[in-house]
Amino acid sequence: EYISSYYFNKLEFTRFSSSVGKYVGFTELGVKNAANWNKDPSKLSVMRAQKETYCQHNIQVWYNNMLTKS
């Protein structure tokens, strides 16, 4: 799962989760930002692609590193 969280003053206000597939707001500002960002299909498609381009691309490297540390 790919998660991108946005914080201000140590408080999470917006999050993108690949399992949900869109932005979710947790504060008044976060809800407004999430609504605006969810209206932009290009922004959503880029974030949805991050799971494949970032996570799945590096999973074997991370897995091998964890096995050698234990």
Short mmCIF file of C-alpha atoms in Angstrom, two decimals:
data_model
loop_
_atom_site.label_atom_id
_atom_site.label_comp_id
_atom_site.label_asym_id
_atom_site.label_seq_id
_atom_site.Cartn_x
_atom_site.Cartn_y
_atom_site.Cartn_z
CA GLU A 1 0.00 0.00 0.00
CA TYR A 2 1.24 3.47 -0.89
CA ILE A 3 0.37 6.28 1.55
CA SER A 4 1.28 9.93 1.19
CA SER A 5 0.41 12.04 4.24
CA TYR A 6 0.45 15.81 4.57
CA TYR A 7 1.10 17.41 7.96
CA PHE A 8 1.03 20.88 9.46
CA ASN A 9 2.14 21.52 13.06
CA LYS A 10 2.44 17.74 13.66
CA LEU A 11 -1.21 17.24 12.67
CA GLU A 12 -2.11 15.15 9.65
CA PHE A 13 -4.61 17.08 7.56
CA THR A 14 -4.73 15.13 4.27
CA ARG A 15 -3.72 11.64 3.12
CA PHE A 16 -3.63 9.75 -0.16
CA SER A 17 -3.94 6.00 0.22
CA SER A 18 -3.58 3.60 -2.70
CA SER A 19 -6.16 1.26 -1.17
CA VAL A 20 -8.76 4.07 -1.15
CA GLY A 21 -7.56 5.55 -4.44
CA LYS A 22 -8.21 9.16 -3.51
CA TYR A 23 -7.32 11.89 -1.03
CA VAL A 24 -9.03 11.97 2.36
CA GLY A 25 -9.11 15.03 4.61
CA PHE A 26 -8.98 14.94 8.41
CA THR A 27 -9.32 18.63 9.25
CA GLU A 28 -11.42 21.44 7.79
CA LEU A 29 -8.51 22.54 5.57
CA GLY A 30 -7.71 18.92 4.73
CA VAL A 31 -11.24 18.20 3.57
CA LYS A 32 -11.13 21.25 1.28
CA ASN A 33 -7.73 20.28 -0.11
CA ALA A 34 -8.82 16.66 -0.64
CA ALA A 35 -11.95 17.77 -2.49
CA ASN A 36 -9.92 20.02 -4.80
CA TRP A 37 -7.21 17.43 -5.42
CA ASN A 38 -9.76 14.67 -6.09
CA LYS A 39 -11.28 16.82 -8.87
CA ASP A 40 -8.00 16.68 -10.82
CA PRO A 41 -7.85 13.34 -12.69
CA SER A 42 -4.21 13.83 -13.69
CA LYS A 43 -3.13 14.31 -10.06
CA LEU A 44 -5.06 11.20 -9.02
CA SER A 45 -3.60 9.08 -11.82
CA VAL A 46 -0.06 10.11 -10.84
CA MET A 47 -0.66 9.21 -7.20
CA ARG A 48 -2.31 5.90 -8.11
CA ALA A 49 0.71 5.02 -10.26
CA GLN A 50 3.11 5.64 -7.37
CA LYS A 51 2.40 2.20 -5.91
CA GLU A 52 3.69 0.50 -9.05
CA THR A 53 6.55 2.91 -9.78
CA TYR A 54 7.87 3.35 -6.23
CA CYS A 55 6.72 0.49 -4.01
CA GLN A 56 6.63 -2.51 -6.31
CA HIS A 57 9.81 -1.41 -8.08
CA ASN A 58 11.80 -1.43 -4.81
CA ILE A 59 10.12 -4.22 -2.84
CA GLN A 60 12.78 -6.83 -3.63
CA VAL A 61 15.58 -4.48 -2.55
CA TRP A 62 13.84 -3.67 0.75
CA TYR A 63 12.99 -7.31 1.38
CA ASN A 64 16.60 -8.43 0.84
CA ASN A 65 17.87 -5.67 3.17
CA MET A 66 15.48 -6.72 5.92
CA LEU A 67 16.53 -10.36 5.65
CA THR A 68 20.23 -9.51 6.04
CA LYS A 69 19.59 -7.36 9.14
CA SER A 70 17.66 -9.95 11.15
#
